[in-house]
PDB file of C-alpha atoms in Angstrom:
ATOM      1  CA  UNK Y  19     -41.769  29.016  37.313  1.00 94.00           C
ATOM      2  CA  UNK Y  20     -38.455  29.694  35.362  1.00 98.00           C
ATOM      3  CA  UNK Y  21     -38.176  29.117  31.446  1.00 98.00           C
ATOM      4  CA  UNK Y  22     -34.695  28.971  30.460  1.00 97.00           C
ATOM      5  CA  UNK Y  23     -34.801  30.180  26.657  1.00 97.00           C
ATOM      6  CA  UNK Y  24     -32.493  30.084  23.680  1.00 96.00           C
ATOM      7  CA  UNK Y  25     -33.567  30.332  20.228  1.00 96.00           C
ATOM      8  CA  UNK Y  26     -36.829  29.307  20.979  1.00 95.00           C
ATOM      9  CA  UNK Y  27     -39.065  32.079  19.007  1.00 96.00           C
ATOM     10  CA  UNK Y  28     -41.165  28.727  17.160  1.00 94.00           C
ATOM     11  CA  UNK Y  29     -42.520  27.856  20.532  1.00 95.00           C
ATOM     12  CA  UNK Y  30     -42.151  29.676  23.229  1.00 96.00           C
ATOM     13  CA  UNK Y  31     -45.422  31.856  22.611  1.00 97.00           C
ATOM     14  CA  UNK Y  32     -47.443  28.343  22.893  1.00 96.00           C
ATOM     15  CA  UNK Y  33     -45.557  27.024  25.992  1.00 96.00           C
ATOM     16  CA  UNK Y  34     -46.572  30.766  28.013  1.00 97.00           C
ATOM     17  CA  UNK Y  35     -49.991  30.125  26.788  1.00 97.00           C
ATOM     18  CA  UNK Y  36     -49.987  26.780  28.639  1.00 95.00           C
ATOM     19  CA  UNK Y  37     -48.540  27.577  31.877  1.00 95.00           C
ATOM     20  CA  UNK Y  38     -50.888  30.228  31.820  1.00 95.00           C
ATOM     21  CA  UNK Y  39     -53.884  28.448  31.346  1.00 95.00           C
ATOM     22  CA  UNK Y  40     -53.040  26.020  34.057  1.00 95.00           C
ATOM     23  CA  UNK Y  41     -53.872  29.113  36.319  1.00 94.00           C
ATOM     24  CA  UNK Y  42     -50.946  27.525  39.102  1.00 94.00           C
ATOM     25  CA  UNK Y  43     -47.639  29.893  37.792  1.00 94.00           C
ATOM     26  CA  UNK Y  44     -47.843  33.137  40.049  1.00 94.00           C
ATOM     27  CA  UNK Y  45     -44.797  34.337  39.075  1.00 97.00           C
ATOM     28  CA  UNK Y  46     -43.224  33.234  34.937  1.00 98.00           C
ATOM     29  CA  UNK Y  47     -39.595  33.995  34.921  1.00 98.00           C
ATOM     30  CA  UNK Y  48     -38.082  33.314  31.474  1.00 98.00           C
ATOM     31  CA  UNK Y  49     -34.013  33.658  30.704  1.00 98.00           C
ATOM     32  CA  UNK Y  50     -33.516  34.455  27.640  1.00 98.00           C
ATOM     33  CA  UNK Y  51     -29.897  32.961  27.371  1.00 98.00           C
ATOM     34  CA  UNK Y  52     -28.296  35.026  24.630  1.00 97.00           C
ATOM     35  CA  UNK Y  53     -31.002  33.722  21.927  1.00 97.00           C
ATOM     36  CA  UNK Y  54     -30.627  35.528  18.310  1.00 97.00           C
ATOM     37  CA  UNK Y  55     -33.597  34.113  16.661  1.00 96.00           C
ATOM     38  CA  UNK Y  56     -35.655  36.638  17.872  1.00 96.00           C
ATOM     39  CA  UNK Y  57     -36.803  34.989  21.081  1.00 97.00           C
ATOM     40  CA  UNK Y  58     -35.819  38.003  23.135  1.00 98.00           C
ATOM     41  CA  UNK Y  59     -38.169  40.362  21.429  1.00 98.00           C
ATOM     42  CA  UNK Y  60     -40.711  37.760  20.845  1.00 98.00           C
ATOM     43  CA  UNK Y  61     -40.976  37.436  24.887  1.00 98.00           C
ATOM     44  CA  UNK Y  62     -41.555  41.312  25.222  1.00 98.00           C
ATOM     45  CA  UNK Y  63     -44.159  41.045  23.215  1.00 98.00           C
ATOM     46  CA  UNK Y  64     -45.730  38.767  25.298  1.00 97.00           C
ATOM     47  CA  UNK Y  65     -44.545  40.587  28.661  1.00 97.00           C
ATOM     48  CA  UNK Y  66     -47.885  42.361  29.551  1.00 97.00           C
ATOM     49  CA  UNK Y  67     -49.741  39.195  28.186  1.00 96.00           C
ATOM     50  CA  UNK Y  68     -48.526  36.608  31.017  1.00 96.00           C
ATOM     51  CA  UNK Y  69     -46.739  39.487  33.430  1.00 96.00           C
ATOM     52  CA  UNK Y  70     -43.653  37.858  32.665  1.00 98.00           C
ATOM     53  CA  UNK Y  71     -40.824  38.431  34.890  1.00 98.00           C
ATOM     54  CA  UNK Y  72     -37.962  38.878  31.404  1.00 98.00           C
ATOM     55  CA  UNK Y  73     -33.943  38.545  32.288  1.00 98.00           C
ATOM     56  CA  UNK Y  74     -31.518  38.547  29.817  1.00 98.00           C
ATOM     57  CA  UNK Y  75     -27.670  36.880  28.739  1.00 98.00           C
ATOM     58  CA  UNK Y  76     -25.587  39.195  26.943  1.00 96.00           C
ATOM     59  CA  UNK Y  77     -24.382  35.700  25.416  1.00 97.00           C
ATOM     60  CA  UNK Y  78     -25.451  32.160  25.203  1.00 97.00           C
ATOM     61  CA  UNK Y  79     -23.848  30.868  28.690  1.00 97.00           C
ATOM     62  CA  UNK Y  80     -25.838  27.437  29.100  1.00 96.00           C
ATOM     63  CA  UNK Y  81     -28.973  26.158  30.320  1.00 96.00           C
ATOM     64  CA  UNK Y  82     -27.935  25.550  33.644  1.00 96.00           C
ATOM     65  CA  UNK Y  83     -26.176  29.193  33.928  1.00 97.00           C
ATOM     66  CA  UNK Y  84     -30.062  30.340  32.582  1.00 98.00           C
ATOM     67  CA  UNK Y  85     -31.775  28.190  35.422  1.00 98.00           C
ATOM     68  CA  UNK Y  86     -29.305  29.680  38.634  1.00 98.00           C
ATOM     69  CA  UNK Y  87     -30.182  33.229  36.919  1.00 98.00           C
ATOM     70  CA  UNK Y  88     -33.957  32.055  37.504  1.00 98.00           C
ATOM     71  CA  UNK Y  89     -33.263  30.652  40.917  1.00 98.00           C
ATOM     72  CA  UNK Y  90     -31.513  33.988  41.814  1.00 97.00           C
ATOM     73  CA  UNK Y  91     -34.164  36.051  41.145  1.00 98.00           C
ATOM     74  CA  UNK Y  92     -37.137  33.795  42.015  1.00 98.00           C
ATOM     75  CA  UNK Y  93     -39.058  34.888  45.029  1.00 97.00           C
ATOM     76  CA  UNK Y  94     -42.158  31.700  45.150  1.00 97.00           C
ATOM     77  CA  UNK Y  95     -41.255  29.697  48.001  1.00 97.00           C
ATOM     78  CA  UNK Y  96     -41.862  26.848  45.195  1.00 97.00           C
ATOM     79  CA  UNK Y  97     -40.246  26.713  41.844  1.00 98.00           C
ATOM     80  CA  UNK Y  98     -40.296  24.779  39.159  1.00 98.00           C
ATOM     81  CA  UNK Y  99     -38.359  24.864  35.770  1.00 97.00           C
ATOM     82  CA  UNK Y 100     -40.149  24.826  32.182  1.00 96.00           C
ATOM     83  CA  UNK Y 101     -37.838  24.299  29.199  1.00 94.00           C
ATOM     84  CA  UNK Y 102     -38.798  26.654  26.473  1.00 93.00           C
ATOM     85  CA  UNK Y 103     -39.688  23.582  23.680  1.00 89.00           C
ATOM     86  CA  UNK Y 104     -42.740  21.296  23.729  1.00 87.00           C
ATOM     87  CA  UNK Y 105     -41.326  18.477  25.240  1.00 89.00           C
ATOM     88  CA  UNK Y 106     -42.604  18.623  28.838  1.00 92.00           C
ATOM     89  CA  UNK Y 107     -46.835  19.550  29.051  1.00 93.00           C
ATOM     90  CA  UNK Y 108     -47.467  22.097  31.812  1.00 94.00           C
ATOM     91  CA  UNK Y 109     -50.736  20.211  32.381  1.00 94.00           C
ATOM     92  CA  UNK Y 110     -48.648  18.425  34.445  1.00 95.00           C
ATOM     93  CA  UNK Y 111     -48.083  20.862  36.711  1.00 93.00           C
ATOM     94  CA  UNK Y 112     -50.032  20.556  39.220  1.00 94.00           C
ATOM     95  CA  UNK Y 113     -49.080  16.669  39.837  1.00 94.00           C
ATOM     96  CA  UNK Y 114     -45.394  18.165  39.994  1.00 96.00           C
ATOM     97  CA  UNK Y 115     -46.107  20.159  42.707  1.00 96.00           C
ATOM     98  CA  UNK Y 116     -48.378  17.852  44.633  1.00 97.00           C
ATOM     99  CA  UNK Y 117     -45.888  16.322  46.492  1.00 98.00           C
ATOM    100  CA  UNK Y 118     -44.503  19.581  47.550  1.00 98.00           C
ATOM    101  CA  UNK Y 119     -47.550  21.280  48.990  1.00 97.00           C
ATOM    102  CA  UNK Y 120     -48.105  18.154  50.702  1.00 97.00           C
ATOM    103  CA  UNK Y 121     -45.093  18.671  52.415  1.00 97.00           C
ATOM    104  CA  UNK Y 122     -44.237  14.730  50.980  1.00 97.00           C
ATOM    105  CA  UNK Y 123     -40.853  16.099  49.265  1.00 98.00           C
ATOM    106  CA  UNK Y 124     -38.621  18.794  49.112  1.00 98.00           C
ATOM    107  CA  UNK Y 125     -37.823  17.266  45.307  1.00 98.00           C
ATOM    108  CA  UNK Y 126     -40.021  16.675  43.050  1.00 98.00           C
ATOM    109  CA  UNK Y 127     -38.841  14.991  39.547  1.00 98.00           C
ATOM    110  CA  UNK Y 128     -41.071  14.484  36.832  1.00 96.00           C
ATOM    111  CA  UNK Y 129     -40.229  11.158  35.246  1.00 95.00           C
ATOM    112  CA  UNK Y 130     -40.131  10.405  31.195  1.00 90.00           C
ATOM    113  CA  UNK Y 131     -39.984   6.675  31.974  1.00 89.00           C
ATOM    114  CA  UNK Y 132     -42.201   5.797  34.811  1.00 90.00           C
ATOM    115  CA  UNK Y 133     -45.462   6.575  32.919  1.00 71.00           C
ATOM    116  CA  UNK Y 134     -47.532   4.040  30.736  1.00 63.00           C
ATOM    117  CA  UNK Y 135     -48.193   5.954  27.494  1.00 50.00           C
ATOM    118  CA  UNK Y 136     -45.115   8.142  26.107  1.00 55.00           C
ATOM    119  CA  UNK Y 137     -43.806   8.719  22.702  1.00 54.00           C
ATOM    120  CA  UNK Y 138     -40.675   6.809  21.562  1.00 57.00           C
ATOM    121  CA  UNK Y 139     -37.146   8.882  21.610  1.00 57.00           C
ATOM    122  CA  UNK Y 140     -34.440   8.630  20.245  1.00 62.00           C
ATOM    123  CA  UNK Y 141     -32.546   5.171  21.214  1.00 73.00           C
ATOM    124  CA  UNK Y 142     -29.256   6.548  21.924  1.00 66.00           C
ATOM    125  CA  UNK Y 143     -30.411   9.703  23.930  1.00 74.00           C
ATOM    126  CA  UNK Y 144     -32.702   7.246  26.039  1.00 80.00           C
ATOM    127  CA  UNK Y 145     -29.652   4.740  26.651  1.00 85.00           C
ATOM    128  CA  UNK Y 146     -27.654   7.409  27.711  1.00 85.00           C
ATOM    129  CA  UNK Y 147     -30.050   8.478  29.897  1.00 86.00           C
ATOM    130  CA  UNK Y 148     -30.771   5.088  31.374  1.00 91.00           C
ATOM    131  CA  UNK Y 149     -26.948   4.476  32.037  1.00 94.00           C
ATOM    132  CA  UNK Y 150     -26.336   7.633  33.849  1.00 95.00           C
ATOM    133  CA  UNK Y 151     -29.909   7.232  36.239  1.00 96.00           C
ATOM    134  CA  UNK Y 152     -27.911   3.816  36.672  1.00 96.00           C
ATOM    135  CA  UNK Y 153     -24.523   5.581  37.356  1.00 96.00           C
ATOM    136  CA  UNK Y 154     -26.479   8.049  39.903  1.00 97.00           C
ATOM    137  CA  UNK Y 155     -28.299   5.111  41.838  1.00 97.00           C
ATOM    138  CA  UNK Y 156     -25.067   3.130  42.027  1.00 97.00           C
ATOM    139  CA  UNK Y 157     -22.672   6.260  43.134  1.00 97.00           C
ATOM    140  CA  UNK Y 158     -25.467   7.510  45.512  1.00 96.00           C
ATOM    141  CA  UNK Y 159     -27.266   4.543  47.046  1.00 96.00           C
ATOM    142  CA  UNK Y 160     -30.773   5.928  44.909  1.00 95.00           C
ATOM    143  CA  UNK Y 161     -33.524   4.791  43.128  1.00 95.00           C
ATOM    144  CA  UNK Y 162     -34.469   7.376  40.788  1.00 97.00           C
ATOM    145  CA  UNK Y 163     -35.717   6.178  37.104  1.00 96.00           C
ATOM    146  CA  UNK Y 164     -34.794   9.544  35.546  1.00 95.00           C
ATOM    147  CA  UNK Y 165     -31.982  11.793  36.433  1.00 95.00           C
ATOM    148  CA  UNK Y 166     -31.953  13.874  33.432  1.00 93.00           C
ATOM    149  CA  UNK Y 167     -35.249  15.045  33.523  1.00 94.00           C
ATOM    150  CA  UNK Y 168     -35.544  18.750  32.486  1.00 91.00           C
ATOM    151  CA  UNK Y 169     -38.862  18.138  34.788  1.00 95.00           C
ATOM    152  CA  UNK Y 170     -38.000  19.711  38.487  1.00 97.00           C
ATOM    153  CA  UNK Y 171     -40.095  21.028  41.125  1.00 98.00           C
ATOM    154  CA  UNK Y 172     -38.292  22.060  44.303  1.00 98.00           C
ATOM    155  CA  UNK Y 173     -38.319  24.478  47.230  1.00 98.00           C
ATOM    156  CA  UNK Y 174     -36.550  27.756  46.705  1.00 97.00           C
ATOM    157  CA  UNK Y 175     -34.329  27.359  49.771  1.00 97.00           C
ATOM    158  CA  UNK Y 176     -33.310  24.039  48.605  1.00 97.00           C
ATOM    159  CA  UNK Y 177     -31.964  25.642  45.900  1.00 97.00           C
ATOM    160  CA  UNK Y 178     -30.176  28.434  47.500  1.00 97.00           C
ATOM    161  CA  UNK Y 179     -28.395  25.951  49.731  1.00 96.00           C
ATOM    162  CA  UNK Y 180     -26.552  24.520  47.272  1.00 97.00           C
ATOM    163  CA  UNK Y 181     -23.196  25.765  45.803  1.00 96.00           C
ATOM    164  CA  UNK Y 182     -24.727  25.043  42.011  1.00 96.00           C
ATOM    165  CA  UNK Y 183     -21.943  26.465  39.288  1.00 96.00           C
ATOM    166  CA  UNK Y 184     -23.227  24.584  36.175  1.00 95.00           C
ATOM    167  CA  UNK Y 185     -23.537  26.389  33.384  1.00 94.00           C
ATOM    168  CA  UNK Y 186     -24.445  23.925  30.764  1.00 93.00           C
ATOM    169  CA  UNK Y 187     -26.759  20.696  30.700  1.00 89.00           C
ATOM    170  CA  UNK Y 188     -24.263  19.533  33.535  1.00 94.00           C
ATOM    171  CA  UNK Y 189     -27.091  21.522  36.139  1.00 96.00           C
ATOM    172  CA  UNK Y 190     -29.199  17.836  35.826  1.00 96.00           C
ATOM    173  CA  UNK Y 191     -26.571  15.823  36.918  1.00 97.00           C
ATOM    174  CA  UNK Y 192     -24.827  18.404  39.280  1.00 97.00           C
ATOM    175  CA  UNK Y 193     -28.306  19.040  41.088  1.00 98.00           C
ATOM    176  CA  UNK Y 194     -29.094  15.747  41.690  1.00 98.00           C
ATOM    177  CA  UNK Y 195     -25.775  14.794  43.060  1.00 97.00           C
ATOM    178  CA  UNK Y 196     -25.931  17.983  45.382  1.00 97.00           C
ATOM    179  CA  UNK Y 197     -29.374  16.684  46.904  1.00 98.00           C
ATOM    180  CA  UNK Y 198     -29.040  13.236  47.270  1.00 97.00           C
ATOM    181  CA  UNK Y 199     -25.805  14.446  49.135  1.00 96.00           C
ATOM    182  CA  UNK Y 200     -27.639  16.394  51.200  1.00 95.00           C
ATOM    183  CA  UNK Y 201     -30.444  14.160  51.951  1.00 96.00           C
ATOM    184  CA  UNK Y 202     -33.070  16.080  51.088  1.00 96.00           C
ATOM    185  CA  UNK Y 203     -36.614  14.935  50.245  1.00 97.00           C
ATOM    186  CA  UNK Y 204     -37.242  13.817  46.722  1.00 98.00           C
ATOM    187  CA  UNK Y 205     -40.146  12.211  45.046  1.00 98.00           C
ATOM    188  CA  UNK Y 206     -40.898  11.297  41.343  1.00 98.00           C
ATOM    189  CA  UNK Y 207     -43.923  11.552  39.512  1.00 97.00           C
ATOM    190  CA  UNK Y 208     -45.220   9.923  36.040  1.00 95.00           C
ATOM    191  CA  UNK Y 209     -45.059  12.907  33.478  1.00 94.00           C
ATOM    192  CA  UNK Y 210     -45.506  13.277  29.803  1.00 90.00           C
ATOM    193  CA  UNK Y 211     -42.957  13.397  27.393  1.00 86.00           C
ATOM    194  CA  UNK Y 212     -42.657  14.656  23.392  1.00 81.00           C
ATOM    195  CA  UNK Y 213     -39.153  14.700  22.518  1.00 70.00           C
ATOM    196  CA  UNK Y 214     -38.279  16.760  19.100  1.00 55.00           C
ATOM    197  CA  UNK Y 215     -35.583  15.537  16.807  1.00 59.00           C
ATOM    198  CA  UNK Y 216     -32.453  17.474  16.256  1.00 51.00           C
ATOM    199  CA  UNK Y 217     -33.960  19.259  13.147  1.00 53.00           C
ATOM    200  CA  UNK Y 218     -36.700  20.299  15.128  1.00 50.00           C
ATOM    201  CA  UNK Y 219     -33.897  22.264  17.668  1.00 52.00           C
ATOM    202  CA  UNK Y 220     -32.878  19.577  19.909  1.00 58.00           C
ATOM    203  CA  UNK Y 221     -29.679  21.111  21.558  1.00 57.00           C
ATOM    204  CA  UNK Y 222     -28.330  18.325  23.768  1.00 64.00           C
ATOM    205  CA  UNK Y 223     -25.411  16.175  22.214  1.00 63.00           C
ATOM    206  CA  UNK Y 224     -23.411  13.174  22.866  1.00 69.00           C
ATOM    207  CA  UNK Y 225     -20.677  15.090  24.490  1.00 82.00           C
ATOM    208  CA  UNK Y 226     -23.432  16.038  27.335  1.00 80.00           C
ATOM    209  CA  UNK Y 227     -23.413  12.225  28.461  1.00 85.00           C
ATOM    210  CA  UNK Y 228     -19.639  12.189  28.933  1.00 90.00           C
ATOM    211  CA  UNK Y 229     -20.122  16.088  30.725  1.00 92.00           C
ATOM    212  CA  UNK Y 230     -22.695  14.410  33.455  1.00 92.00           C
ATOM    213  CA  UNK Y 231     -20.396  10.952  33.586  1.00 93.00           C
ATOM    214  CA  UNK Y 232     -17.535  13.136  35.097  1.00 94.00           C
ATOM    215  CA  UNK Y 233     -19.981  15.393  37.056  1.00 95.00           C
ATOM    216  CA  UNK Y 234     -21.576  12.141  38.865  1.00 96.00           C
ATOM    217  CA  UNK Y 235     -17.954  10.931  39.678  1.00 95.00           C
ATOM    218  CA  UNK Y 236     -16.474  14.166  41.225  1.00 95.00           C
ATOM    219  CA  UNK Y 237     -19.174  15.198  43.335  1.00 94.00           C
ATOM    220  CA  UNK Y 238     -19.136  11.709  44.670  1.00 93.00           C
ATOM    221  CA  UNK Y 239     -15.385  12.276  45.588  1.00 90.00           C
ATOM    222  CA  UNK Y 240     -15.287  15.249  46.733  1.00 82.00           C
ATOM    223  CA  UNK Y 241     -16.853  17.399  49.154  1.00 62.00           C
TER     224      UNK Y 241
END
């Protein structure tokens, strides 16, 4: 499990609590990247609590930089990444890794939009997200229904394999581009969504949509 964190001292404590209590996490890596809200002391606080594995940013480098600093010093042969908010329930957890265990996928996305009950979003953040799950089908001969999802499961050597230098929310887009390159096994499941508003500490922007655009098109064209 890896928990990329920044400023995320309002819920972090209550996401731990829930991985724990799902009893599947044998190893909680959180990366704290660069947070000054407190999140950094907050977590070793709760070190002992959860035997947290605790890595730190000097500076705030990017989610994606936080997740290859998980993925570096994970050592589950499964993994699976946790944002730090309340968006994504860890009682779905096991149903991520289902497929995996199985030996069904090497992949495993959790999808916002393939389940039957799910709280509204924001329109433009769920367009955006719609058109570039559109882009990624049409550019790599897919049928995912969410490419964005901050919902991933995945074997560690996967992982390794790939030459990932995201640093930003660009990892979504530049990991699924890498796999479906590779042709590696990937499977979806139905998940559970809450998204927060942007006063509640939403951090992804407009600008993120035109980031992934240009990271779809160039790892289509080149090598």
């Amino acid at each position: 499990m890896i928990v990329p964190a920044y400023n995320e001292a309002e819920t972090l404590a209550e996401v731990l609590a829930r991985v724990h209590q799902t009893g599947l996490a044998d190893e909680i890596i959180v990366v704290d990247d660069g947070s000054t809200d407190g999140t950094w002391e907050l977590l070793n606080a709760l070190q002992a609590d959860y035997n947290l594995r605790l890595f730190r940013h000097d500076r705030n480098r990017g989610k994606g930089a936080a997740v290859r600093t998980g993925i570096q010093h994970a050592t589950q042969e499964l993994v699976l990444i946790q944002d730090a908010d309340l968006e994504y329930d860890p009682e779905d957890y096991a149903r991520l890794i289902q497929p995996l265990v199985e030996d069904r996928a090497d992949v495993v996305y959790g999808s916002r939009f393939l389940s039957d009950a799910r709280q509204p979003g924001i329109f433009w953040n769920v367009l955006a997200n719609r058109m570039l799950t559109l882009l990624t089908n049409l550019l790599y001969n897919n049928v995912l229904s969410d490419m964005e999802t901050g919902y991933k499961a995945f074997r560690r050597e996967i992982a390794l394999e790939l030459p990932l230098k995201a640093r930003g929310f660009d990892f979504e887009p530049e990991f699924t581009a890498l796999i479906l390159k590779k042709g590696v096994r990937v499977h979806e499941v139905p998940v559970s969504f809450t998204p927060r508003r942007y006063k509640e500490g939403k951090k992804i922007r407009l600008k993120d949509a035109f980031i992934a655009f240009w990271t779809l098109i160039k790892y289509r064209v080149i090598d």
